[in-house]
Amino acid sequence: VDLNRLGAVVTKGVANVPWPGNPTPRVTETASGMLNAIGLQNPGIDLFCKRDIPFLKQYDTKIVVNVCGKSKEDYCEVVERLADEPVDLLEINVSCPNVKEGGIAFGQNPKALEAITKEVKKYAKQPIIMKLSPNVTDITEMAKAAVDAGSDALSLINTLTGMKIDIERRDFVLANKTGGMSGPAIKPVAVRMVYQVANAVDVPIIGMGGISTAEDALEFMAGATAVSVGTANFINPATTLEVVDGIKTYMERHQINDINELIGCVK
């Protein structure tokens, strides 16, 4: 894949120290998607700055670093380390369990989301994107909490919580029992949530969840400013380039000169 042709590359989650992740098995296919319980395995911020940023800097693309942590202090430590690094945006993964508050994810409680956003903003030199979890009752409440606390943009959706059972072994397929579900099956949920959030707050939205084709990406005209492709890369590494080309073809066919005409064009 020619990374120069992509608007941005989003890294996997980076923490203040290396995380080993969850025990295996931790990935399984499911109908029209996959479940993963990787547990945010990552090499830690030191190795990331030494190895991964220089690699990405070779290309003409924006670098978006996804930041994860187990406490407010963890997040802030990573954000502070990245302040003087040549990265463009920080995407804060608030689907991590907050160890100090009994394990509920930062992104499932509006007050916790507001607190982490405010704290991170104190240390960040780059714009902040809060990545919203769909595992909530009202996504607009979470969006408003993040924006009120200073989030510059939002990305949604993160994975839906799911489970798969091996009926022959009569046991869980994933060692972690539950995992995050991604892939085509979640796209209608993602499109609906992007639409709701776009009509509730006034910041740019990066839409994601089940995008496999340009047509899928274009559905996010429901309110997204940009789109992000994840799971589809597992089965077709060229997905991102096909989406870029497909959007261009669509615009030519419909005689659209400015892609901004598509953002939030359904009311």
PDB file of C-alpha atoms in Angstrom:
ATOM      1  CA  VAL A   1       0.000   0.000   0.000  1.00  0.00           C
ATOM      2  CA  ASP A   2       1.390   3.412  -0.971  1.00  0.00           C
ATOM      3  CA  LEU A   3       0.998   5.323   2.284  1.00  0.00           C
ATOM      4  CA  ASN A   4       1.627   8.595   0.405  1.00  0.00           C
ATOM      5  CA  ARG A   5      -1.870   8.231  -1.079  1.00  0.00           C
ATOM      6  CA  LEU A   6      -3.599   8.116   2.291  1.00  0.00           C
ATOM      7  CA  GLY A   7      -4.726  11.242   4.117  1.00  0.00           C
ATOM      8  CA  ALA A   8      -3.480   9.827   7.404  1.00  0.00           C
ATOM      9  CA  VAL A   9      -2.282   6.677   9.116  1.00  0.00           C
ATOM     10  CA  VAL A  10      -3.706   5.891  12.560  1.00  0.00           C
ATOM     11  CA  THR A  11      -1.409   3.846  14.783  1.00  0.00           C
ATOM     12  CA  LYS A  12      -2.554   1.130  17.135  1.00  0.00           C
ATOM     13  CA  GLY A  13      -2.868   2.127  20.793  1.00  0.00           C
ATOM     14  CA  VAL A  14       0.329   3.317  22.481  1.00  0.00           C
ATOM     15  CA  ALA A  15       0.732   3.257  26.269  1.00  0.00           C
ATOM     16  CA  ASN A  16       3.321   4.715  28.642  1.00  0.00           C
ATOM     17  CA  VAL A  17       4.908   1.263  29.123  1.00  0.00           C
ATOM     18  CA  PRO A  18       4.834  -1.913  26.972  1.00  0.00           C
ATOM     19  CA  TRP A  19       1.640  -3.956  27.353  1.00  0.00           C
ATOM     20  CA  PRO A  20       1.728  -7.723  26.732  1.00  0.00           C
ATOM     21  CA  GLY A  21      -1.979  -7.841  25.846  1.00  0.00           C
ATOM     22  CA  ASN A  22      -4.422 -10.658  26.587  1.00  0.00           C
ATOM     23  CA  PRO A  23      -3.762 -14.417  26.504  1.00  0.00           C
ATOM     24  CA  THR A  24      -4.514 -16.271  23.258  1.00  0.00           C
ATOM     25  CA  PRO A  25      -6.700 -17.123  21.424  1.00  0.00           C
ATOM     26  CA  ARG A  26      -7.659 -13.487  21.050  1.00  0.00           C
ATOM     27  CA  VAL A  27      -9.051 -13.079  17.510  1.00  0.00           C
ATOM     28  CA  THR A  28     -11.887 -14.969  15.835  1.00  0.00           C
ATOM     29  CA  GLU A  29     -14.013 -14.482  12.755  1.00  0.00           C
ATOM     30  CA  THR A  30     -17.757 -14.123  13.088  1.00  0.00           C
ATOM     31  CA  ALA A  31     -20.567 -13.656  10.568  1.00  0.00           C
ATOM     32  CA  SER A  32     -19.699 -10.507   8.615  1.00  0.00           C
ATOM     33  CA  GLY A  33     -17.016  -9.409  11.029  1.00  0.00           C
ATOM     34  CA  MET A  34     -14.497 -10.370  13.666  1.00  0.00           C
ATOM     35  CA  LEU A  35     -14.029 -10.324  17.418  1.00  0.00           C
ATOM     36  CA  ASN A  36     -10.748  -9.264  18.946  1.00  0.00           C
ATOM     37  CA  ALA A  37      -9.504  -9.217  22.514  1.00  0.00           C
ATOM     38  CA  ILE A  38      -5.908  -8.224  21.806  1.00  0.00           C
ATOM     39  CA  GLY A  39      -5.835  -6.212  25.009  1.00  0.00           C
ATOM     40  CA  LEU A  40      -4.014  -3.299  23.359  1.00  0.00           C
ATOM     41  CA  GLN A  41      -0.678  -5.102  23.148  1.00  0.00           C
ATOM     42  CA  ASN A  42       1.889  -2.455  22.254  1.00  0.00           C
ATOM     43  CA  PRO A  43       5.620  -1.779  22.534  1.00  0.00           C
ATOM     44  CA  GLY A  44       5.266   1.303  24.750  1.00  0.00           C
ATOM     45  CA  ILE A  45       5.953   4.958  23.983  1.00  0.00           C
ATOM     46  CA  ASP A  46       9.780   4.756  24.076  1.00  0.00           C
ATOM     47  CA  LEU A  47      10.112   2.191  21.288  1.00  0.00           C
ATOM     48  CA  PHE A  48       7.225   3.783  19.398  1.00  0.00           C
ATOM     49  CA  CYS A  49       9.025   7.151  19.246  1.00  0.00           C
ATOM     50  CA  LYS A  50      12.323   5.517  18.291  1.00  0.00           C
ATOM     51  CA  ARG A  51      11.025   3.109  15.628  1.00  0.00           C
ATOM     52  CA  ASP A  52       7.498   3.845  14.394  1.00  0.00           C
ATOM     53  CA  ILE A  53       7.409   7.644  14.047  1.00  0.00           C
ATOM     54  CA  PRO A  54      10.610   7.710  11.898  1.00  0.00           C
ATOM     55  CA  PHE A  55       9.109   4.962   9.703  1.00  0.00           C
ATOM     56  CA  LEU A  56       5.893   6.939   9.121  1.00  0.00           C
ATOM     57  CA  LYS A  57       7.785  10.206   8.580  1.00  0.00           C
ATOM     58  CA  GLN A  58       9.170   8.749   5.347  1.00  0.00           C
ATOM     59  CA  TYR A  59       5.724   9.184   3.801  1.00  0.00           C
ATOM     60  CA  ASP A  60       3.633  12.185   2.804  1.00  0.00           C
ATOM     61  CA  THR A  61       0.766  11.422   5.159  1.00  0.00           C
ATOM     62  CA  LYS A  62      -0.521  12.704   8.496  1.00  0.00           C
ATOM     63  CA  ILE A  63       0.313  10.690  11.615  1.00  0.00           C
ATOM     64  CA  VAL A  64      -2.511  10.094  14.090  1.00  0.00           C
ATOM     65  CA  VAL A  65      -1.361   8.404  17.301  1.00  0.00           C
ATOM     66  CA  ASN A  66      -3.926   6.385  19.231  1.00  0.00           C
ATOM     67  CA  VAL A  67      -3.245   6.746  22.972  1.00  0.00           C
ATOM     68  CA  CYS A  68      -4.362   4.237  25.609  1.00  0.00           C
ATOM     69  CA  GLY A  69      -3.947   3.972  29.368  1.00  0.00           C
ATOM     70  CA  LYS A  70      -5.299   2.508  32.585  1.00  0.00           C
ATOM     71  CA  SER A  71      -5.474   5.783  34.510  1.00  0.00           C
ATOM     72  CA  LYS A  72      -5.575   9.521  33.785  1.00  0.00           C
ATOM     73  CA  GLU A  73      -1.882   9.679  34.649  1.00  0.00           C
ATOM     74  CA  ASP A  74      -1.042   7.005  32.037  1.00  0.00           C
ATOM     75  CA  TYR A  75      -2.766   8.938  29.248  1.00  0.00           C
ATOM     76  CA  CYS A  76      -1.205  12.247  30.227  1.00  0.00           C
ATOM     77  CA  GLU A  77       2.276  10.742  30.364  1.00  0.00           C
ATOM     78  CA  VAL A  78       1.964   9.536  26.745  1.00  0.00           C
ATOM     79  CA  VAL A  79       0.397  12.794  25.527  1.00  0.00           C
ATOM     80  CA  GLU A  80       3.161  14.795  27.197  1.00  0.00           C
ATOM     81  CA  ARG A  81       5.835  12.578  25.582  1.00  0.00           C
ATOM     82  CA  LEU A  82       4.263  13.146  22.169  1.00  0.00           C
ATOM     83  CA  ALA A  83       4.033  16.939  22.571  1.00  0.00           C
ATOM     84  CA  ASP A  84       7.369  17.545  20.846  1.00  0.00           C
ATOM     85  CA  GLU A  85       7.245  14.584  18.458  1.00  0.00           C
ATOM     86  CA  PRO A  86       6.418  15.175  14.749  1.00  0.00           C
ATOM     87  CA  VAL A  87       2.901  13.725  14.923  1.00  0.00           C
ATOM     88  CA  ASP A  88      -0.204  15.560  13.741  1.00  0.00           C
ATOM     89  CA  LEU A  89      -3.150  14.423  15.851  1.00  0.00           C
ATOM     90  CA  LEU A  90      -3.789  12.386  18.992  1.00  0.00           C
ATOM     91  CA  GLU A  91      -6.719   9.963  19.109  1.00  0.00           C
ATOM     92  CA  ILE A  92      -7.581   9.090  22.700  1.00  0.00           C
ATOM     93  CA  ASN A  93      -8.910   5.565  23.175  1.00  0.00           C
ATOM     94  CA  VAL A  94     -11.415   5.913  26.012  1.00  0.00           C
ATOM     95  CA  SER A  95     -12.652   2.319  25.687  1.00  0.00           C
ATOM     96  CA  CYS A  96      -9.857   1.308  28.097  1.00  0.00           C
ATOM     97  CA  PRO A  97     -10.995   0.148  31.555  1.00  0.00           C
ATOM     98  CA  ASN A  98     -10.278   2.739  34.246  1.00  0.00           C
ATOM     99  CA  VAL A  99      -8.428   0.637  36.846  1.00  0.00           C
ATOM    100  CA  LYS A 100      -8.856   3.220  39.582  1.00  0.00           C
ATOM    101  CA  GLU A 101     -12.642   3.377  39.152  1.00  0.00           C
ATOM    102  CA  GLY A 102     -13.504  -0.319  39.282  1.00  0.00           C
ATOM    103  CA  GLY A 103     -12.744  -1.159  35.658  1.00  0.00           C
ATOM    104  CA  ILE A 104     -15.557   0.670  33.833  1.00  0.00           C
ATOM    105  CA  ALA A 105     -14.292   2.197  30.579  1.00  0.00           C
ATOM    106  CA  PHE A 106     -13.521   5.944  30.615  1.00  0.00           C
ATOM    107  CA  GLY A 107     -15.821   6.314  27.614  1.00  0.00           C
ATOM    108  CA  GLN A 108     -18.882   4.749  29.239  1.00  0.00           C
ATOM    109  CA  ASN A 109     -19.423   7.419  31.866  1.00  0.00           C
ATOM    110  CA  PRO A 110     -19.901  11.052  30.742  1.00  0.00           C
ATOM    111  CA  LYS A 111     -18.258  12.469  33.875  1.00  0.00           C
ATOM    112  CA  ALA A 112     -15.200  10.213  33.496  1.00  0.00           C
ATOM    113  CA  LEU A 113     -15.004  11.093  29.790  1.00  0.00           C
ATOM    114  CA  GLU A 114     -15.188  14.796  30.579  1.00  0.00           C
ATOM    115  CA  ALA A 115     -12.480  14.474  33.244  1.00  0.00           C
ATOM    116  CA  ILE A 116     -10.043  12.543  31.018  1.00  0.00           C
ATOM    117  CA  THR A 117     -10.600  14.943  28.099  1.00  0.00           C
ATOM    118  CA  LYS A 118      -9.891  18.011  30.262  1.00  0.00           C
ATOM    119  CA  GLU A 119      -6.795  16.395  31.746  1.00  0.00           C
ATOM    120  CA  VAL A 120      -5.360  15.315  28.390  1.00  0.00           C
ATOM    121  CA  LYS A 121      -5.966  18.785  26.899  1.00  0.00           C
ATOM    122  CA  LYS A 122      -3.677  20.289  29.556  1.00  0.00           C
ATOM    123  CA  TYR A 123      -0.713  18.332  28.174  1.00  0.00           C
ATOM    124  CA  ALA A 124      -1.509  18.110  24.460  1.00  0.00           C
ATOM    125  CA  LYS A 125       0.163  20.309  21.870  1.00  0.00           C
ATOM    126  CA  GLN A 126      -1.609  18.552  18.977  1.00  0.00           C
ATOM    127  CA  PRO A 127      -5.391  18.561  18.408  1.00  0.00           C
ATOM    128  CA  ILE A 128      -7.219  15.868  20.371  1.00  0.00           C
ATOM    129  CA  ILE A 129      -9.715  13.378  18.922  1.00  0.00           C
ATOM    130  CA  MET A 130     -11.728  11.483  21.524  1.00  0.00           C
ATOM    131  CA  LYS A 131     -12.643   8.016  20.173  1.00  0.00           C
ATOM    132  CA  LEU A 132     -16.144   7.237  21.396  1.00  0.00           C
ATOM    133  CA  SER A 133     -17.338   3.815  22.526  1.00  0.00           C
ATOM    134  CA  PRO A 134     -20.712   2.644  21.123  1.00  0.00           C
ATOM    135  CA  ASN A 135     -21.337   0.588  24.280  1.00  0.00           C
ATOM    136  CA  VAL A 136     -23.433   3.338  25.878  1.00  0.00           C
ATOM    137  CA  THR A 137     -27.119   4.220  26.188  1.00  0.00           C
ATOM    138  CA  ASP A 138     -26.886   7.650  24.530  1.00  0.00           C
ATOM    139  CA  ILE A 139     -23.958   8.401  22.212  1.00  0.00           C
ATOM    140  CA  THR A 140     -24.871  12.108  21.967  1.00  0.00           C
ATOM    141  CA  GLU A 141     -24.495  12.520  25.736  1.00  0.00           C
ATOM    142  CA  MET A 142     -20.942  11.179  25.475  1.00  0.00           C
ATOM    143  CA  ALA A 143     -20.159  13.369  22.450  1.00  0.00           C
ATOM    144  CA  LYS A 144     -21.354  16.495  24.245  1.00  0.00           C
ATOM    145  CA  ALA A 145     -19.294  15.622  27.353  1.00  0.00           C
ATOM    146  CA  ALA A 146     -16.132  15.274  25.254  1.00  0.00           C
ATOM    147  CA  VAL A 147     -16.708  18.448  23.238  1.00  0.00           C
ATOM    148  CA  ASP A 148     -17.651  20.498  26.308  1.00  0.00           C
ATOM    149  CA  ALA A 149     -14.350  19.402  27.874  1.00  0.00           C
ATOM    150  CA  GLY A 150     -12.374  20.620  24.855  1.00  0.00           C
ATOM    151  CA  SER A 151     -12.125  17.733  22.398  1.00  0.00           C
ATOM    152  CA  ASP A 152     -11.153  19.145  18.975  1.00  0.00           C
ATOM    153  CA  ALA A 153     -12.732  16.283  17.025  1.00  0.00           C
ATOM    154  CA  LEU A 154     -14.417  12.916  17.612  1.00  0.00           C
ATOM    155  CA  SER A 155     -13.925   9.505  16.075  1.00  0.00           C
ATOM    156  CA  LEU A 156     -16.633   6.839  16.190  1.00  0.00           C
ATOM    157  CA  ILE A 157     -17.365   4.116  16.563  1.00  0.00           C
ATOM    158  CA  ASN A 158     -15.061   1.848  18.481  1.00  0.00           C
ATOM    159  CA  THR A 159     -15.945  -1.869  18.632  1.00  0.00           C
ATOM    160  CA  LEU A 160     -19.183  -3.302  20.023  1.00  0.00           C
ATOM    161  CA  THR A 161     -18.764  -5.850  22.823  1.00  0.00           C
ATOM    162  CA  GLY A 162     -19.453  -9.401  21.658  1.00  0.00           C
ATOM    163  CA  MET A 163     -18.931 -13.072  22.461  1.00  0.00           C
ATOM    164  CA  LYS A 164     -18.556 -16.361  20.590  1.00  0.00           C
ATOM    165  CA  ILE A 165     -19.028 -19.885  21.957  1.00  0.00           C
ATOM    166  CA  ASP A 166     -17.376 -23.043  20.626  1.00  0.00           C
ATOM    167  CA  ILE A 167     -20.299 -25.464  20.892  1.00  0.00           C
ATOM    168  CA  GLU A 168     -18.129 -28.597  20.419  1.00  0.00           C
ATOM    169  CA  ARG A 169     -15.768 -27.676  23.255  1.00  0.00           C
ATOM    170  CA  ARG A 170     -18.613 -25.973  25.134  1.00  0.00           C
ATOM    171  CA  ASP A 171     -16.318 -23.112  25.962  1.00  0.00           C
ATOM    172  CA  PHE A 172     -15.528 -19.529  25.004  1.00  0.00           C
ATOM    173  CA  VAL A 173     -13.656 -19.084  21.725  1.00  0.00           C
ATOM    174  CA  LEU A 174     -11.684 -16.110  23.088  1.00  0.00           C
ATOM    175  CA  ALA A 175      -9.540 -16.586  26.196  1.00  0.00           C
ATOM    176  CA  ASN A 176     -10.881 -13.216  27.384  1.00  0.00           C
ATOM    177  CA  LYS A 177     -14.497 -14.504  26.966  1.00  0.00           C
ATOM    178  CA  THR A 178     -15.623 -11.220  25.364  1.00  0.00           C
ATOM    179  CA  GLY A 179     -14.070  -9.183  22.569  1.00  0.00           C
ATOM    180  CA  GLY A 180     -14.621  -6.122  20.435  1.00  0.00           C
ATOM    181  CA  MET A 181     -16.718  -6.772  17.349  1.00  0.00           C
ATOM    182  CA  SER A 182     -15.752  -4.957  14.147  1.00  0.00           C
ATOM    183  CA  GLY A 183     -16.331  -5.432  10.439  1.00  0.00           C
ATOM    184  CA  PRO A 184     -19.282  -5.010   8.026  1.00  0.00           C
ATOM    185  CA  ALA A 185     -21.889  -6.157  10.569  1.00  0.00           C
ATOM    186  CA  ILE A 186     -21.450  -3.021  12.702  1.00  0.00           C
ATOM    187  CA  LYS A 187     -21.645  -0.451   9.888  1.00  0.00           C
ATOM    188  CA  PRO A 188     -25.372   0.404  10.260  1.00  0.00           C
ATOM    189  CA  VAL A 189     -24.788   1.129  13.962  1.00  0.00           C
ATOM    190  CA  ALA A 190     -21.774   3.299  13.109  1.00  0.00           C
ATOM    191  CA  VAL A 191     -23.622   5.294  10.429  1.00  0.00           C
ATOM    192  CA  ARG A 192     -26.552   5.909  12.793  1.00  0.00           C
ATOM    193  CA  MET A 193     -24.290   7.067  15.618  1.00  0.00           C
ATOM    194  CA  VAL A 194     -22.255   9.367  13.338  1.00  0.00           C
ATOM    195  CA  TYR A 195     -25.518  10.941  12.143  1.00  0.00           C
ATOM    196  CA  GLN A 196     -26.747  11.474  15.719  1.00  0.00           C
ATOM    197  CA  VAL A 197     -23.454  12.952  16.907  1.00  0.00           C
ATOM    198  CA  ALA A 198     -23.111  15.233  13.858  1.00  0.00           C
ATOM    199  CA  ASN A 199     -26.489  16.712  14.735  1.00  0.00           C
ATOM    200  CA  ALA A 200     -25.600  17.129  18.412  1.00  0.00           C
ATOM    201  CA  VAL A 201     -22.125  18.735  18.354  1.00  0.00           C
ATOM    202  CA  ASP A 202     -20.175  21.029  16.056  1.00  0.00           C
ATOM    203  CA  VAL A 203     -16.720  19.462  15.678  1.00  0.00           C
ATOM    204  CA  PRO A 204     -15.252  17.334  12.863  1.00  0.00           C
ATOM    205  CA  ILE A 205     -16.107  13.620  13.032  1.00  0.00           C
ATOM    206  CA  ILE A 206     -14.020  10.719  11.767  1.00  0.00           C
ATOM    207  CA  GLY A 207     -16.454   7.939  10.895  1.00  0.00           C
ATOM    208  CA  MET A 208     -15.470   4.284  11.132  1.00  0.00           C
ATOM    209  CA  GLY A 209     -16.965   0.854  11.583  1.00  0.00           C
ATOM    210  CA  GLY A 210     -17.414  -1.748   8.855  1.00  0.00           C
ATOM    211  CA  ILE A 211     -16.009   0.196   5.903  1.00  0.00           C
ATOM    212  CA  SER A 212     -14.932  -2.261   3.171  1.00  0.00           C
ATOM    213  CA  THR A 213     -15.704  -0.298  -0.004  1.00  0.00           C
ATOM    214  CA  ALA A 214     -16.052   3.252  -1.287  1.00  0.00           C
ATOM    215  CA  GLU A 215     -19.829   2.802  -1.071  1.00  0.00           C
ATOM    216  CA  ASP A 216     -19.509   1.985   2.626  1.00  0.00           C
ATOM    217  CA  ALA A 217     -17.309   5.037   3.172  1.00  0.00           C
ATOM    218  CA  LEU A 218     -19.754   7.284   1.329  1.00  0.00           C
ATOM    219  CA  GLU A 219     -22.601   6.259   3.659  1.00  0.00           C
ATOM    220  CA  PHE A 220     -20.751   8.224   6.316  1.00  0.00           C
ATOM    221  CA  MET A 221     -21.871  11.384   4.502  1.00  0.00           C
ATOM    222  CA  ALA A 222     -24.402  11.080   7.344  1.00  0.00           C
ATOM    223  CA  GLY A 223     -22.082  13.483   9.186  1.00  0.00           C
ATOM    224  CA  ALA A 224     -18.427  12.458   9.011  1.00  0.00           C
ATOM    225  CA  THR A 225     -15.657  14.774   7.800  1.00  0.00           C
ATOM    226  CA  ALA A 226     -13.273  11.853   7.261  1.00  0.00           C
ATOM    227  CA  VAL A 227     -13.390   8.062   7.390  1.00  0.00           C
ATOM    228  CA  SER A 228     -11.072   5.416   8.792  1.00  0.00           C
ATOM    229  CA  VAL A 229     -10.652   1.798   7.642  1.00  0.00           C
ATOM    230  CA  GLY A 230      -9.544  -0.934  10.043  1.00  0.00           C
ATOM    231  CA  THR A 231     -10.789  -4.520   9.899  1.00  0.00           C
ATOM    232  CA  ALA A 232     -11.139  -4.666   6.100  1.00  0.00           C
ATOM    233  CA  ASN A 233      -7.342  -4.441   5.800  1.00  0.00           C
ATOM    234  CA  PHE A 234      -7.124  -7.981   7.200  1.00  0.00           C
ATOM    235  CA  ILE A 235      -8.860  -9.492   4.181  1.00  0.00           C
ATOM    236  CA  ASN A 236      -7.853  -6.955   1.535  1.00  0.00           C
ATOM    237  CA  PRO A 237      -4.744  -4.870   2.289  1.00  0.00           C
ATOM    238  CA  ALA A 238      -5.582  -2.567  -0.646  1.00  0.00           C
ATOM    239  CA  THR A 239      -8.967  -1.543   0.808  1.00  0.00           C
ATOM    240  CA  THR A 240      -7.850   1.989   1.686  1.00  0.00           C
ATOM    241  CA  LEU A 241      -6.632   2.736  -1.857  1.00  0.00           C
ATOM    242  CA  GLU A 242      -9.813   1.256  -3.366  1.00  0.00           C
ATOM    243  CA  VAL A 243     -11.886   3.526  -1.085  1.00  0.00           C
ATOM    244  CA  VAL A 244      -9.867   6.602  -2.147  1.00  0.00           C
ATOM    245  CA  ASP A 245     -10.255   5.742  -5.854  1.00  0.00           C
ATOM    246  CA  GLY A 246     -13.928   4.831  -5.451  1.00  0.00           C
ATOM    247  CA  ILE A 247     -14.813   8.158  -3.807  1.00  0.00           C
ATOM    248  CA  LYS A 248     -13.103   9.996  -6.675  1.00  0.00           C
ATOM    249  CA  THR A 249     -15.058   7.954  -9.251  1.00  0.00           C
ATOM    250  CA  TYR A 250     -18.320   8.636  -7.390  1.00  0.00           C
ATOM    251  CA  MET A 251     -17.635  12.381  -7.358  1.00  0.00           C
ATOM    252  CA  GLU A 252     -16.873  12.406 -11.079  1.00  0.00           C
ATOM    253  CA  ARG A 253     -20.043  10.442 -11.830  1.00  0.00           C
ATOM    254  CA  HIS A 254     -22.160  12.865  -9.806  1.00  0.00           C
ATOM    255  CA  GLN A 255     -20.227  15.941 -11.010  1.00  0.00           C
ATOM    256  CA  ILE A 256     -19.235  16.925  -7.476  1.00  0.00           C
ATOM    257  CA  ASN A 257     -16.177  19.206  -7.458  1.00  0.00           C
ATOM    258  CA  ASP A 258     -15.839  19.749  -3.699  1.00  0.00           C
ATOM    259  CA  ILE A 259     -15.991  16.801  -1.312  1.00  0.00           C
ATOM    260  CA  ASN A 260     -17.292  19.158   1.394  1.00  0.00           C
ATOM    261  CA  GLU A 261     -20.653  19.053  -0.395  1.00  0.00           C
ATOM    262  CA  LEU A 262     -21.021  15.474   0.852  1.00  0.00           C
ATOM    263  CA  ILE A 263     -20.358  16.144   4.545  1.00  0.00           C
ATOM    264  CA  GLY A 264     -23.625  15.935   6.436  1.00  0.00           C
ATOM    265  CA  CYS A 265     -25.663  16.274   3.232  1.00  0.00           C
ATOM    266  CA  VAL A 266     -28.439  13.998   4.564  1.00  0.00           C
ATOM    267  CA  LYS A 267     -30.634  15.767   7.069  1.00  0.00           C
TER     268      LYS A 267
END
